[in-house]
Amino acid sequence: MARTDTGRATFRAAPNIALVKYWGVRTPELGLPFNSSLSVTLGRMHTETTVRFAPELAADSLRLNGASTRGPMLTDVSRFLDRVRGLARLSTRAEVRTANNFPTASGLASSASGFAALAGAATRAAGLHLSARALSRLARLGSGSASRSIYGGFVEWRAGHREDGRDCFARPLYPASHWPAFRDLVVIIASAPVKKVRSADAMQSSVRTSPYFQARQREIPRRIVSMRRAIGRRDACTLFPLIMEECDSFRKVCETTSPSLDYLTEDSRRAIDEVRSLNEEVGRPIAAYTHDAGAHLHIFTLAADAGMVRRRLAHLRGVQETLLLRPGPPAEERRTR
Ligand code: PMV
């Protein structure tokens, strides 16, 4: 018989930005990606989520940044809680309170930190003690990139080969402390349009229609090996060109998807050009750009160059704000307030 216990727990998780992108799912029911991906978890930004299972609740509810939230977001959360209830043999409904310490609608990925924090809080509240690897597998079912936000620092999400997905999980490569000088300058583009197609649908449209999708699949393993090695040696001169090559390859898949997925604005493109010019002027790669399925940019650089890179980008037309971040910590349980 299903249990109806009461339990409450709080978890905190940070967003991550992919250096090698996840884009395309081979088994949608299990959220298994075509390719492995690599990311850095971000410092300073986080989602904090409290889950309370209680027998008196008639339905799941969600408060996001203090406001009661329904619609597709509550549906996604409730579906995710069903998985946790299934694991814990629990039938109780839950109250979910979640807050981001960064603007939710800004286009900065909040689904990664959101589902990583929800996976941690919901399983603990349900009385489960999952390993980080098991949490990563579970978080993946909410949002693919959430599998990586379970860990801090540099993280690889292995696509695996098995049909049941048991070999598909993220693993920590290097903790945040490995490369103290590594910086991510987040460039917020003022006119960023609101996403019209959910990433989960957009990427499947790329799988079906982009003539470049398969070629990109063949490039990725080599790129991941080279990036892992460069991160291990803290070798920015090798890593930064690889990050830009990967971003350009991801963008090419998006642009050759039918209908075309064009996430950048004129202002984002100007910022990318500025990074290219800066590297040419200096004569070595001191910065690298990347972006997700949105108009904002992440510019990687090192502490010694961060001030100069920031000045160059902050003054461009259409740049609303820049945030200078470091690699961040893993997801962790917090005391519930
Ligand atoms: O985790 P999702 O389903 O929101 O998809 C994320 C896709 C990208 O952000 C574009 C790439 C990635 O690996 O994070």
XYZ file of N, CA and C in Angstrom, residues 206 209-215 253 256-257:
33
model
N 15.393 19.810 -34.633
C 16.746 19.774 -35.209
C 17.143 18.349 -35.586
N 15.313 17.548 -38.846
C 15.427 18.331 -40.074
C 16.800 18.930 -40.375
N 17.684 19.072 -39.374
C 18.955 19.737 -39.688
C 19.897 18.789 -40.439
N 20.329 19.162 -41.650
C 21.236 18.301 -42.401
C 22.613 18.207 -41.735
N 22.855 19.050 -40.742
C 24.157 19.093 -40.092
C 24.169 18.292 -38.776
N 22.977 17.823 -38.350
C 22.883 17.179 -37.026
C 23.840 15.990 -36.875
N 23.871 15.099 -37.866
C 24.695 13.883 -37.758
C 26.186 14.216 -37.776
N 26.563 15.182 -38.615
C 27.984 15.578 -38.701
C 28.440 16.110 -37.340
N 23.505 24.014 -36.364
C 22.399 23.039 -36.310
C 21.066 23.772 -36.136
N 20.044 25.637 -39.323
C 19.693 24.789 -40.469
C 18.489 23.878 -40.151
N 17.900 24.107 -38.973
C 16.674 23.378 -38.613
C 15.512 24.011 -39.381
